[in-house]
mmCIF file of C-alpha atoms in Angstrom:
data_model
loop_
_atom_site.group_PDB
_atom_site.id
_atom_site.type_symbol
_atom_site.label_atom_id
_atom_site.label_comp_id
_atom_site.label_asym_id
_atom_site.label_seq_id
_atom_site.Cartn_x
_atom_site.Cartn_y
_atom_site.Cartn_z
ATOM 1 C CA MET A 1 -56.754 -73.496 -35.355
ATOM 2 C CA ARG A 2 -60.083 -72.626 -33.189
ATOM 3 C CA MET A 3 -59.524 -75.488 -31.098
ATOM 4 C CA ILE A 4 -55.920 -74.837 -30.551
ATOM 5 C CA THR A 5 -56.906 -71.018 -29.348
ATOM 6 C CA TRP A 6 -59.918 -72.198 -27.356
ATOM 7 C CA LEU A 7 -57.368 -74.671 -24.959
ATOM 8 C CA ASN A 8 -54.698 -72.557 -24.815
ATOM 9 C CA ASN A 9 -57.180 -70.087 -23.417
ATOM 10 C CA LYS A 10 -58.168 -72.848 -21.188
ATOM 11 C CA ILE A 11 -54.571 -73.574 -20.204
ATOM 12 C CA ASP A 12 -53.755 -69.794 -19.191
ATOM 13 C CA GLN A 13 -56.957 -69.504 -17.132
ATOM 14 C CA LEU A 14 -56.385 -72.694 -15.262
ATOM 15 C CA LEU A 15 -52.365 -72.165 -14.578
ATOM 16 C CA GLN A 16 -52.267 -68.777 -14.445
ATOM 17 C CA PRO A 17 -52.915 -66.514 -11.730
ATOM 18 C CA GLU A 18 -54.837 -63.299 -11.924
ATOM 19 C CA LEU A 19 -51.681 -61.298 -10.998
ATOM 20 C CA LEU A 20 -49.688 -62.918 -14.074
ATOM 21 C CA ARG A 21 -52.556 -62.659 -16.806
ATOM 22 C CA PRO A 22 -51.285 -60.860 -20.104
ATOM 23 C CA GLU A 23 -53.953 -58.272 -19.575
ATOM 24 C CA ASN A 24 -52.493 -57.260 -16.266
ATOM 25 C CA LEU A 25 -49.095 -57.022 -17.585
ATOM 26 C CA GLY A 26 -48.773 -53.173 -18.653
ATOM 27 C CA GLN A 27 -46.085 -52.093 -17.081
ATOM 28 C CA LEU A 28 -43.595 -54.463 -19.399
ATOM 29 C CA HIS A 29 -41.046 -52.628 -21.904
ATOM 30 C CA PRO A 30 -41.964 -53.389 -25.591
ATOM 31 C CA GLY A 31 -40.352 -56.581 -26.539
ATOM 32 C CA ASP A 32 -40.172 -57.956 -22.847
ATOM 33 C CA TYR A 33 -41.690 -61.135 -22.104
ATOM 34 C CA VAL A 34 -43.120 -63.130 -19.036
ATOM 35 C CA PRO A 35 -44.100 -67.008 -18.925
ATOM 36 C CA ILE A 36 -47.366 -67.508 -20.374
ATOM 37 C CA PRO A 37 -48.454 -71.425 -19.698
ATOM 38 C CA SER A 38 -49.899 -71.645 -23.325
ATOM 39 C CA ASP A 39 -46.580 -70.784 -24.548
ATOM 40 C CA ILE A 40 -44.982 -74.219 -23.459
ATOM 41 C CA VAL A 41 -47.776 -76.579 -22.395
ATOM 42 C CA LEU A 42 -48.441 -77.656 -25.953
ATOM 43 C CA PRO A 43 -45.581 -77.268 -27.357
ATOM 44 C CA SER A 44 -43.841 -79.527 -24.889
ATOM 45 C CA ILE A 45 -46.148 -82.470 -25.900
ATOM 46 C CA ILE A 46 -44.977 -81.695 -29.564
ATOM 47 C CA THR A 47 -41.317 -81.825 -28.348
ATOM 48 C CA ALA A 48 -42.064 -84.973 -26.242
ATOM 49 C CA PHE A 49 -43.408 -86.822 -29.465
ATOM 50 C CA ALA A 50 -40.497 -85.558 -31.218
ATOM 51 C CA PHE A 51 -38.046 -86.672 -28.793
ATOM 52 C CA VAL A 52 -39.840 -90.184 -29.179
ATOM 53 C CA LEU A 53 -39.074 -90.147 -32.926
ATOM 54 C CA ILE A 54 -35.611 -89.042 -32.506
ATOM 55 C CA ARG A 55 -34.963 -91.925 -30.018
ATOM 56 C CA HIS A 56 -35.732 -94.405 -32.304
ATOM 57 C CA ILE A 57 -33.586 -92.766 -35.233
ATOM 58 C CA PHE A 58 -30.741 -92.397 -32.764
ATOM 59 C CA ASP A 59 -30.978 -96.277 -31.946
ATOM 60 C CA ARG A 60 -30.797 -97.077 -35.685
ATOM 61 C CA LEU A 61 -27.706 -94.868 -36.456
ATOM 62 C CA VAL A 62 -26.043 -94.782 -33.118
ATOM 63 C CA VAL A 63 -26.728 -97.530 -30.835
ATOM 64 C CA TYR A 64 -26.852 -100.519 -33.178
ATOM 65 C CA PRO A 65 -23.910 -100.178 -34.816
ATOM 66 C CA ILE A 66 -22.175 -99.009 -31.483
ATOM 67 C CA GLY A 67 -23.542 -102.256 -29.817
ATOM 68 C CA THR A 68 -22.995 -104.544 -32.789
ATOM 69 C CA TYR A 69 -19.316 -103.230 -32.813
ATOM 70 C CA PHE A 70 -18.780 -104.210 -29.009
ATOM 71 C CA GLY A 71 -20.493 -107.420 -29.933
ATOM 72 C CA LEU A 72 -24.034 -106.652 -27.872
ATOM 73 C CA LYS A 73 -26.824 -108.699 -28.952
ATOM 74 C CA ASP A 74 -30.439 -107.473 -29.851
ATOM 75 C CA SER A 75 -31.999 -110.534 -28.430
ATOM 76 C CA ILE A 76 -31.932 -112.867 -25.949
ATOM 77 C CA PRO A 77 -31.808 -116.754 -26.954
ATOM 78 C CA ARG A 78 -35.116 -117.987 -25.510
ATOM 79 C CA LYS A 79 -34.486 -121.015 -23.130
ATOM 80 C CA ASN A 80 -36.159 -124.410 -23.773
ATOM 81 C CA THR A 81 -39.389 -124.290 -21.629
ATOM 82 C CA PHE A 82 -43.203 -125.488 -21.856
ATOM 83 C CA ASP A 83 -45.984 -122.998 -22.166
ATOM 84 C CA HIS A 84 -48.418 -123.653 -19.465
ATOM 85 C CA PRO A 85 -51.471 -121.226 -18.703
ATOM 86 C CA VAL A 86 -51.624 -121.310 -14.997
ATOM 87 C CA LEU A 87 -48.006 -120.814 -14.358
ATOM 88 C CA GLU A 88 -48.005 -118.090 -16.951
ATOM 89 C CA GLN A 89 -50.752 -116.215 -14.918
ATOM 90 C CA GLU A 90 -48.919 -117.023 -11.743
ATOM 91 C CA TYR A 91 -46.036 -115.625 -13.523
ATOM 92 C CA LYS A 92 -47.940 -112.347 -14.358
ATOM 93 C CA ASN A 93 -48.762 -112.032 -10.499
ATOM 94 C CA SER A 94 -45.229 -112.637 -9.105
ATOM 95 C CA LYS A 95 -41.944 -113.345 -11.191
ATOM 96 C CA SER A 96 -40.562 -115.208 -7.872
ATOM 97 C CA PRO A 97 -43.400 -116.995 -6.160
ATOM 98 C CA THR A 98 -42.966 -118.137 -2.525
ATOM 99 C CA SER A 99 -42.526 -121.805 -1.629
ATOM 100 C CA ASP A 100 -46.165 -121.651 -0.583
ATOM 101 C CA VAL A 101 -47.614 -120.607 -4.051
ATOM 102 C CA ILE A 102 -45.115 -123.115 -5.644
ATOM 103 C CA LEU A 103 -46.860 -125.742 -3.503
ATOM 104 C CA VAL A 104 -50.360 -124.566 -4.520
ATOM 105 C CA LEU A 105 -49.314 -124.639 -7.967
ATOM 106 C CA SER A 106 -47.775 -127.917 -7.444
ATOM 107 C CA LYS A 107 -50.985 -129.693 -6.324
ATOM 108 C CA LYS A 108 -53.394 -127.704 -9.002
ATOM 109 C CA THR A 109 -51.117 -128.590 -12.028
ATOM 110 C CA GLY A 110 -49.698 -131.854 -11.075
ATOM 111 C CA ILE A 111 -46.367 -130.640 -11.934
ATOM 112 C CA SER A 112 -43.404 -131.394 -9.333
ATOM 113 C CA GLU A 113 -42.241 -128.300 -7.309
ATOM 114 C CA ARG A 114 -38.929 -128.840 -8.673
ATOM 115 C CA THR A 115 -40.050 -128.410 -12.165
ATOM 116 C CA ILE A 116 -41.950 -125.498 -11.125
ATOM 117 C CA GLN A 117 -39.177 -123.573 -9.545
ATOM 118 C CA PHE A 118 -37.414 -124.168 -12.890
ATOM 119 C CA TRP A 119 -39.846 -123.183 -14.638
ATOM 120 C CA PHE A 120 -39.858 -119.728 -13.316
ATOM 121 C CA LYS A 121 -36.324 -119.574 -13.434
ATOM 122 C CA LYS A 122 -36.025 -120.076 -17.135
ATOM 123 C CA ARG A 123 -39.486 -118.086 -17.697
ATOM 124 C CA LYS A 124 -37.559 -114.987 -15.907
ATOM 125 C CA LYS A 125 -34.610 -115.342 -18.596
ATOM 126 C CA GLN A 126 -37.195 -115.372 -21.748
ATOM 127 C CA ASP A 127 -37.658 -111.719 -20.411
ATOM 128 C CA LYS A 128 -34.243 -110.464 -19.990
ATOM 129 C CA VAL A 129 -32.921 -107.452 -21.240
ATOM 130 C CA SER A 130 -31.029 -107.682 -24.318
ATOM 131 C CA GLY A 131 -27.688 -105.898 -24.452
ATOM 132 C CA ILE A 132 -28.586 -103.293 -27.155
ATOM 133 C CA LYS A 133 -31.541 -102.670 -25.194
ATOM 134 C CA ARG A 134 -29.852 -101.533 -21.995
ATOM 135 C CA LEU A 135 -27.274 -99.561 -24.249
ATOM 136 C CA SER A 136 -29.696 -97.885 -26.004
ATOM 137 C CA ASP A 137 -31.413 -96.506 -22.836
ATOM 138 C CA SER A 138 -28.326 -95.442 -21.336
ATOM 139 C CA SER A 139 -27.012 -93.654 -24.449
ATOM 140 C CA TRP A 140 -30.072 -92.034 -25.207
ATOM 141 C CA SER A 141 -30.033 -90.423 -21.536
ATOM 142 C CA PHE A 142 -26.346 -89.758 -21.966
ATOM 143 C CA ALA A 143 -26.876 -87.639 -25.012
ATOM 144 C CA PHE A 144 -29.947 -85.146 -23.901
ATOM 145 C CA TYR A 145 -28.158 -84.534 -20.619
ATOM 146 C CA PHE A 146 -24.688 -83.655 -21.978
ATOM 147 C CA VAL A 147 -26.167 -81.533 -24.586
ATOM 148 C CA LEU A 148 -28.676 -80.105 -22.271
ATOM 149 C CA SER A 149 -26.222 -79.477 -19.367
ATOM 150 C CA TRP A 150 -23.879 -77.666 -21.648
ATOM 151 C CA TYR A 151 -26.467 -75.719 -22.992
ATOM 152 C CA GLY A 152 -28.089 -74.906 -19.588
ATOM 153 C CA ILE A 153 -24.569 -73.564 -18.500
ATOM 154 C CA TYR A 154 -24.267 -71.674 -21.486
ATOM 155 C CA VAL A 155 -27.530 -70.015 -20.821
ATOM 156 C CA LEU A 156 -27.163 -69.274 -17.133
ATOM 157 C CA SER A 157 -23.330 -68.267 -17.913
ATOM 158 C CA ASN A 158 -24.609 -64.586 -18.519
ATOM 159 C CA LYS A 159 -27.542 -64.141 -16.251
ATOM 160 C CA GLN A 160 -26.466 -62.321 -12.842
ATOM 161 C CA TRP A 161 -29.231 -64.299 -10.840
ATOM 162 C CA SER A 162 -27.393 -67.521 -11.508
ATOM 163 C CA THR A 163 -24.846 -66.695 -8.647
ATOM 164 C CA LYS A 164 -27.080 -64.199 -6.570
ATOM 165 C CA THR A 165 -29.855 -66.226 -5.616
ATOM 166 C CA GLU A 166 -32.080 -63.401 -3.981
ATOM 167 C CA ASP A 167 -32.080 -62.042 -7.532
ATOM 168 C CA CYS A 168 -34.325 -64.925 -8.569
ATOM 169 C CA TRP A 169 -37.159 -63.036 -6.560
ATOM 170 C CA LYS A 170 -36.688 -59.455 -6.897
ATOM 171 C CA GLY A 171 -38.937 -58.098 -9.394
ATOM 172 C CA TRP A 172 -41.520 -60.555 -9.522
ATOM 173 C CA PRO A 173 -44.092 -60.743 -11.190
ATOM 174 C CA LEU A 174 -42.479 -58.520 -13.720
ATOM 175 C CA LEU A 175 -39.336 -61.161 -14.337
ATOM 176 C CA THR A 176 -38.601 -61.203 -17.698
ATOM 177 C CA VAL A 177 -37.721 -64.473 -19.578
ATOM 178 C CA SER A 178 -35.289 -64.510 -22.573
ATOM 179 C CA ASN A 179 -35.365 -66.946 -25.717
ATOM 180 C CA ASP A 180 -32.517 -68.876 -24.611
ATOM 181 C CA MET A 181 -34.422 -69.656 -21.261
ATOM 182 C CA TYR A 182 -37.894 -70.416 -23.007
ATOM 183 C CA TYR A 183 -36.079 -73.169 -25.147
ATOM 184 C CA TYR A 184 -34.121 -74.420 -22.312
ATOM 185 C CA TYR A 185 -37.352 -75.018 -20.528
ATOM 186 C CA LEU A 186 -39.160 -76.115 -23.644
ATOM 187 C CA LEU A 187 -36.363 -78.806 -24.332
ATOM 188 C CA GLU A 188 -36.139 -80.085 -20.709
ATOM 189 C CA LEU A 189 -39.837 -80.196 -20.266
ATOM 190 C CA GLY A 190 -40.707 -81.981 -23.480
ATOM 191 C CA TYR A 191 -37.760 -84.840 -22.525
ATOM 192 C CA TYR A 192 -39.300 -85.251 -19.017
ATOM 193 C CA ILE A 193 -42.702 -86.068 -20.822
ATOM 194 C CA SER A 194 -41.407 -88.175 -23.390
ATOM 195 C CA TYR A 195 -39.317 -89.979 -20.792
ATOM 196 C CA ILE A 196 -42.278 -90.778 -18.774
ATOM 197 C CA TYR A 197 -43.683 -92.823 -21.765
ATOM 198 C CA MET A 198 -40.519 -94.448 -22.388
ATOM 199 C CA LEU A 199 -40.510 -95.647 -18.571
ATOM 200 C CA PHE A 200 -43.158 -98.028 -20.004
ATOM 201 C CA THR A 201 -41.747 -98.962 -23.212
ATOM 202 C CA ASP A 202 -38.026 -99.482 -22.104
ATOM 203 C CA HIS A 203 -37.045 -102.541 -19.635
ATOM 204 C CA LYS A 204 -38.702 -102.184 -16.118
ATOM 205 C CA ARG A 205 -36.265 -100.985 -13.565
ATOM 206 C CA LYS A 206 -35.739 -101.461 -10.260
ATOM 207 C CA ASP A 207 -36.697 -98.251 -8.950
ATOM 208 C CA PHE A 208 -39.732 -97.810 -11.728
ATOM 209 C CA LEU A 209 -41.434 -96.044 -8.925
ATOM 210 C CA GLU A 210 -38.969 -93.813 -7.976
ATOM 211 C CA PHE A 211 -38.020 -92.744 -11.346
ATOM 212 C CA PHE A 212 -42.168 -92.512 -12.238
ATOM 213 C CA ILE A 213 -42.584 -90.257 -9.219
ATOM 214 C CA HIS A 214 -39.406 -88.228 -10.187
ATOM 215 C CA HIS A 215 -40.145 -87.307 -13.440
ATOM 216 C CA ASN A 216 -43.873 -86.647 -12.824
ATOM 217 C CA VAL A 217 -42.275 -84.553 -10.054
ATOM 218 C CA THR A 218 -40.440 -82.715 -12.243
ATOM 219 C CA VAL A 219 -42.784 -81.936 -14.935
ATOM 220 C CA ILE A 220 -45.159 -80.573 -12.408
ATOM 221 C CA LEU A 221 -42.349 -78.532 -11.124
ATOM 222 C CA LEU A 222 -41.462 -77.362 -14.565
ATOM 223 C CA ILE A 223 -45.162 -76.403 -15.547
ATOM 224 C CA LEU A 224 -46.055 -74.457 -12.217
ATOM 225 C CA SER A 225 -42.497 -72.834 -12.085
ATOM 226 C CA TRP A 226 -43.365 -71.558 -15.555
ATOM 227 C CA SER A 227 -47.034 -70.478 -14.673
ATOM 228 C CA VAL A 228 -46.285 -68.632 -11.695
ATOM 229 C CA ASN A 229 -42.650 -66.967 -13.183
ATOM 230 C CA VAL A 230 -40.450 -68.524 -10.815
ATOM 231 C CA VAL A 231 -38.423 -69.619 -14.157
ATOM 232 C CA ARG A 232 -35.209 -68.708 -12.556
ATOM 233 C CA ILE A 233 -35.037 -70.859 -9.579
ATOM 234 C CA GLY A 234 -36.304 -73.471 -11.803
ATOM 235 C CA ALA A 235 -33.447 -73.341 -14.175
ATOM 236 C CA LEU A 236 -31.182 -73.466 -11.090
ATOM 237 C CA VAL A 237 -32.722 -76.862 -10.214
ATOM 238 C CA LEU A 238 -32.097 -77.856 -14.004
ATOM 239 C CA CYS A 239 -28.434 -76.566 -14.246
ATOM 240 C CA ILE A 240 -27.433 -78.614 -10.996
ATOM 241 C CA HIS A 241 -29.038 -81.833 -11.833
ATOM 242 C CA ASP A 242 -28.501 -82.439 -15.810
ATOM 243 C CA PRO A 243 -24.443 -82.484 -15.487
ATOM 244 C CA VAL A 244 -24.088 -85.392 -13.243
ATOM 245 C CA ASP A 245 -26.584 -87.511 -14.826
ATOM 246 C CA TYR A 246 -24.554 -87.719 -18.074
ATOM 247 C CA LEU A 247 -21.429 -89.215 -16.073
ATOM 248 C CA LEU A 248 -23.762 -91.916 -14.827
ATOM 249 C CA THR A 249 -25.440 -92.646 -18.300
ATOM 250 C CA PHE A 250 -22.163 -93.078 -20.047
ATOM 251 C CA ALA A 251 -20.650 -95.303 -16.906
ATOM 252 C CA LYS A 252 -23.344 -97.444 -17.819
ATOM 253 C CA SER A 253 -22.891 -97.221 -21.656
ATOM 254 C CA ALA A 254 -18.904 -98.214 -20.779
ATOM 255 C CA VAL A 255 -20.099 -101.143 -18.902
ATOM 256 C CA TYR A 256 -22.567 -102.426 -21.379
ATOM 257 C CA CYS A 257 -19.667 -102.467 -24.037
ATOM 258 C CA LYS A 258 -17.136 -103.810 -21.660
ATOM 259 C CA LYS A 259 -15.000 -101.143 -21.309
ATOM 260 C CA HIS A 260 -14.835 -101.023 -17.368
ATOM 261 C CA ARG A 261 -11.843 -99.119 -16.397
ATOM 262 C CA VAL A 262 -13.799 -96.042 -18.201
ATOM 263 C CA ALA A 263 -16.738 -96.919 -16.159
ATOM 264 C CA ASP A 264 -14.625 -96.884 -13.159
ATOM 265 C CA VAL A 265 -13.457 -93.713 -13.924
ATOM 266 C CA CYS A 266 -16.749 -92.096 -14.599
ATOM 267 C CA PHE A 267 -18.333 -93.499 -11.609
ATOM 268 C CA VAL A 268 -15.798 -92.042 -9.203
ATOM 269 C CA VAL A 269 -16.465 -88.647 -10.955
ATOM 270 C CA PHE A 270 -19.797 -89.298 -10.842
ATOM 271 C CA LEU A 271 -19.588 -89.881 -6.963
ATOM 272 C CA PHE A 272 -18.205 -86.948 -6.483
ATOM 273 C CA LEU A 273 -20.052 -84.576 -8.221
ATOM 274 C CA TRP A 274 -23.659 -86.458 -7.316
ATOM 275 C CA ILE A 275 -22.451 -85.686 -3.570
ATOM 276 C CA LEU A 276 -21.270 -82.140 -4.123
ATOM 277 C CA THR A 277 -24.473 -81.201 -6.385
ATOM 278 C CA ARG A 278 -27.366 -83.138 -4.618
ATOM 279 C CA LEU A 279 -26.672 -83.300 -1.023
ATOM 280 C CA ILE A 280 -24.593 -79.755 -0.762
ATOM 281 C CA VAL A 281 -25.453 -77.501 -3.628
ATOM 282 C CA TYR A 282 -29.263 -78.406 -4.258
ATOM 283 C CA PRO A 283 -30.161 -78.066 -0.516
ATOM 284 C CA TYR A 284 -27.728 -74.946 0.680
ATOM 285 C CA VAL A 285 -28.934 -73.165 -2.703
ATOM 286 C CA VAL A 286 -31.933 -73.993 -3.822
ATOM 287 C CA LEU A 287 -33.719 -74.975 -0.707
ATOM 288 C CA TYR A 288 -32.459 -72.075 1.206
ATOM 289 C CA SER A 289 -33.014 -69.673 -1.495
ATOM 290 C CA VAL A 290 -36.953 -71.106 -1.265
ATOM 291 C CA TYR A 291 -37.120 -71.442 2.285
ATOM 292 C CA ILE A 292 -34.787 -68.462 3.634
ATOM 293 C CA GLU A 293 -34.276 -65.942 1.181
ATOM 294 C CA LEU A 294 -37.799 -65.955 0.047
ATOM 295 C CA PRO A 295 -39.836 -65.066 3.055
ATOM 296 C CA THR A 296 -37.196 -62.748 4.360
ATOM 297 C CA LEU A 297 -37.920 -60.856 0.867
ATOM 298 C CA ALA A 298 -41.549 -61.200 1.563
ATOM 299 C CA GLU A 299 -41.327 -59.022 4.422
ATOM 300 C CA ASN A 300 -40.496 -55.675 2.610
ATOM 301 C CA ASP A 301 -42.380 -56.568 -0.786
ATOM 302 C CA ILE A 302 -45.786 -57.043 -1.041
ATOM 303 C CA ASN A 303 -45.937 -58.708 -4.272
ATOM 304 C CA ILE A 304 -43.469 -61.558 -3.065
ATOM 305 C CA LYS A 305 -45.013 -61.615 -0.264
ATOM 306 C CA THR A 306 -48.211 -62.614 -2.567
ATOM 307 C CA LEU A 307 -46.223 -65.105 -4.108
ATOM 308 C CA ASP A 308 -44.573 -66.816 -1.072
ATOM 309 C CA SER A 309 -48.259 -67.090 0.721
ATOM 310 C CA SER A 310 -49.593 -68.608 -2.645
ATOM 311 C CA LEU A 311 -51.084 -72.376 -2.483
ATOM 312 C CA VAL A 312 -48.961 -72.968 -5.629
ATOM 313 C CA ILE A 313 -45.360 -71.946 -4.187
ATOM 314 C CA GLN A 314 -46.124 -73.874 -1.060
ATOM 315 C CA PHE A 315 -46.795 -77.055 -3.451
ATOM 316 C CA LEU A 316 -43.580 -76.165 -5.186
ATOM 317 C CA LYS A 317 -41.581 -75.792 -2.249
ATOM 318 C CA ALA A 318 -43.014 -79.424 -0.898
ATOM 319 C CA LEU A 319 -42.076 -80.955 -4.369
ATOM 320 C CA LEU A 320 -38.334 -79.586 -3.965
ATOM 321 C CA VAL A 321 -38.054 -81.550 -1.044
ATOM 322 C CA VAL A 322 -39.701 -84.367 -2.364
ATOM 323 C CA LEU A 323 -36.832 -84.357 -4.902
ATOM 324 C CA GLN A 324 -34.606 -83.807 -1.854
ATOM 325 C CA VAL A 325 -35.801 -87.415 -0.376
ATOM 326 C CA LEU A 326 -35.111 -89.148 -3.548
ATOM 327 C CA HIS A 327 -31.823 -87.592 -3.858
ATOM 328 C CA VAL A 328 -31.078 -89.056 -0.212
ATOM 329 C CA LEU A 329 -32.628 -92.478 -1.346
ATOM 330 C CA TRP A 330 -30.799 -92.512 -4.673
ATOM 331 C CA THR A 331 -27.317 -91.741 -2.502
ATOM 332 C CA ILE A 332 -27.894 -94.633 -0.374
ATOM 333 C CA LEU A 333 -28.319 -97.056 -3.739
ATOM 334 C CA ILE A 334 -25.372 -95.453 -5.399
ATOM 335 C CA PHE A 335 -23.359 -96.121 -2.324
ATOM 336 C CA LYS A 336 -24.495 -99.617 -2.327
ATOM 337 C CA SER A 337 -23.599 -100.060 -5.761
ATOM 338 C CA ALA A 338 -20.055 -98.702 -5.118
ATOM 339 C CA ALA A 339 -19.751 -101.292 -2.193
ATOM 340 C CA THR A 340 -20.584 -103.841 -4.635
ATOM 341 C CA LYS A 341 -17.616 -102.602 -6.714
ATOM 342 C CA PHE A 342 -15.356 -102.973 -4.180
ATOM 343 C CA THR A 343 -16.336 -106.275 -2.982
ATOM 344 C CA ARG A 344 -17.498 -108.286 -5.999
ATOM 345 C CA GLY A 345 -14.962 -106.413 -8.649
ATOM 346 C CA GLU A 346 -17.757 -104.595 -10.826
ATOM 347 C CA LEU A 347 -19.841 -101.743 -11.217
ATOM 348 C CA GLN A 348 -23.643 -102.107 -10.788
ATOM 349 C CA ASP A 349 -25.978 -99.257 -11.126
ATOM 350 C CA ALA A 350 -28.244 -99.817 -8.061
ATOM 351 C CA ARG A 351 -30.110 -96.742 -9.191
ATOM 352 C CA SER A 352 -31.647 -97.842 -12.381
ATOM 353 C CA ASP A 353 -30.646 -101.681 -13.410
ATOM 354 C CA SER A 354 -33.284 -103.583 -14.998
ATOM 355 C CA GLU A 355 -35.342 -105.715 -12.360
ATOM 356 C CA ASP A 356 -34.106 -108.815 -14.168
ATOM 357 C CA ASP A 357 -30.807 -107.996 -13.668
ATOM 358 C CA GLU A 358 -29.551 -111.283 -12.073
ATOM 359 C CA LYS A 359 -26.389 -113.360 -12.613
ATOM 360 C CA ASP A 360 -26.774 -116.495 -15.088
ATOM 361 C CA GLU A 361 -26.870 -119.922 -13.050
ATOM 362 C CA ASP A 362 -26.192 -123.396 -14.721
ATOM 363 C CA ASP A 363 -29.456 -124.586 -16.068
ATOM 364 C CA ASP A 364 -28.045 -128.268 -17.038
ATOM 365 C CA ASP A 365 -29.540 -130.075 -14.373
ATOM 366 C CA VAL A 366 -33.020 -128.369 -15.423
ATOM 367 C CA LEU A 367 -32.797 -129.621 -18.769
ATOM 368 C CA ASN A 368 -31.860 -132.969 -17.643
ATOM 369 C CA ASP A 369 -34.978 -133.001 -15.276
ATOM 370 C CA GLU A 370 -36.918 -135.534 -16.887
ATOM 371 C CA ASN A 371 -40.148 -134.142 -15.313
ATOM 372 C CA PHE A 372 -39.297 -131.281 -17.295
ATOM 373 C CA LYS A 373 -37.945 -132.899 -20.465
ATOM 374 C CA GLU A 374 -41.379 -134.483 -20.589
ATOM 375 C CA MET A 375 -43.478 -131.076 -19.786
ATOM 376 C CA SER A 376 -41.500 -129.610 -22.609
ATOM 377 C CA ASN A 377 -41.794 -132.139 -25.283
ATOM 378 C CA ASN A 378 -45.517 -132.101 -24.670
ATOM 379 C CA ASN A 379 -46.056 -128.075 -25.037
ATOM 380 C CA THR A 380 -43.334 -127.194 -27.640
ATOM 381 C CA GLY A 381 -46.073 -126.740 -29.921
ATOM 382 C CA ASN A 382 -48.156 -124.221 -28.089
ATOM 383 C CA ASP A 383 -48.160 -120.589 -28.713
ATOM 384 C CA GLY A 384 -44.417 -121.116 -30.233
ATOM 385 C CA ILE A 385 -43.075 -121.847 -26.745
ATOM 386 C CA GLY A 386 -39.981 -123.941 -26.386
ATOM 387 C CA GLN A 387 -38.788 -123.490 -30.245
#
């Protein structure tokens, strides 16, 4: 307990400005509460561990039965190939080596270039993500965003400042936080911390870097906004984002379960709401409030002026712009996905598919290649490869 108390004190000293320290808040009425960093940082880490555990239970009790019902496989059959340390090392560096690299590998190993090309194709298919794994990822995200989006709407439905954003700043630093707002922040923060971990354990995404940046930016935004008590604008950001995300994850789950008509309908609704929330509501409500309303109020209020001029707020403003840049980048990817739907007749999520997501090709010519068969026969006993 002493260690936890010491750690909490250090968290408060590090993250909370002097103006917001508990000992300086004597003006609060009995029962009023303002955010303290130590009240959410360690609890959110515990919540993240809980989410990881719940995710595994959710997979076993919900995802696997549903996936099995719709005929999804828990694993990908391994293609017949051979183990070769030199090729394996190059595979770790690049899954799709250039022709020049293949030529060098051919000279180094004595294997024909054609056989090496086939080896890399088949090696990539060994790493292909199973349908159950994809369904697990999308279903878990759907479950969280569905529950938290409606909880967020419920929490903000009786908050006057949710429709009058300049009230998000008036009265700072003595802006009290209700219990439902605390739990809203705690669950969101715990989820994003857990998801950063799961980005490394789930299948690799095409836009892994964008997701990694997005989730880390979100965690920093949540912690800093809590620390300087700008929770109201932070809650608006969360409430704007979550309802759209569960539509996309549900559409992806429908695709994996071969329910393409359901996926198409969800995707159309998602596309409309994405544009509405990310490209209209977010910049014209959140960014407008942060960059226009806050400086205007600061002209007549010394406390708000102190807030607006602080390095923390300037940093938060920059992060909010980073989110908007990501929104634009993802919008481009989503429209590419929509274009694919109309040109190929199938829905693809360009925003977060596996980077190994490629159409299977007929590999009979590979298996019939004499050089390949010879190398495979000579190496089937190595490390279980080729079984």
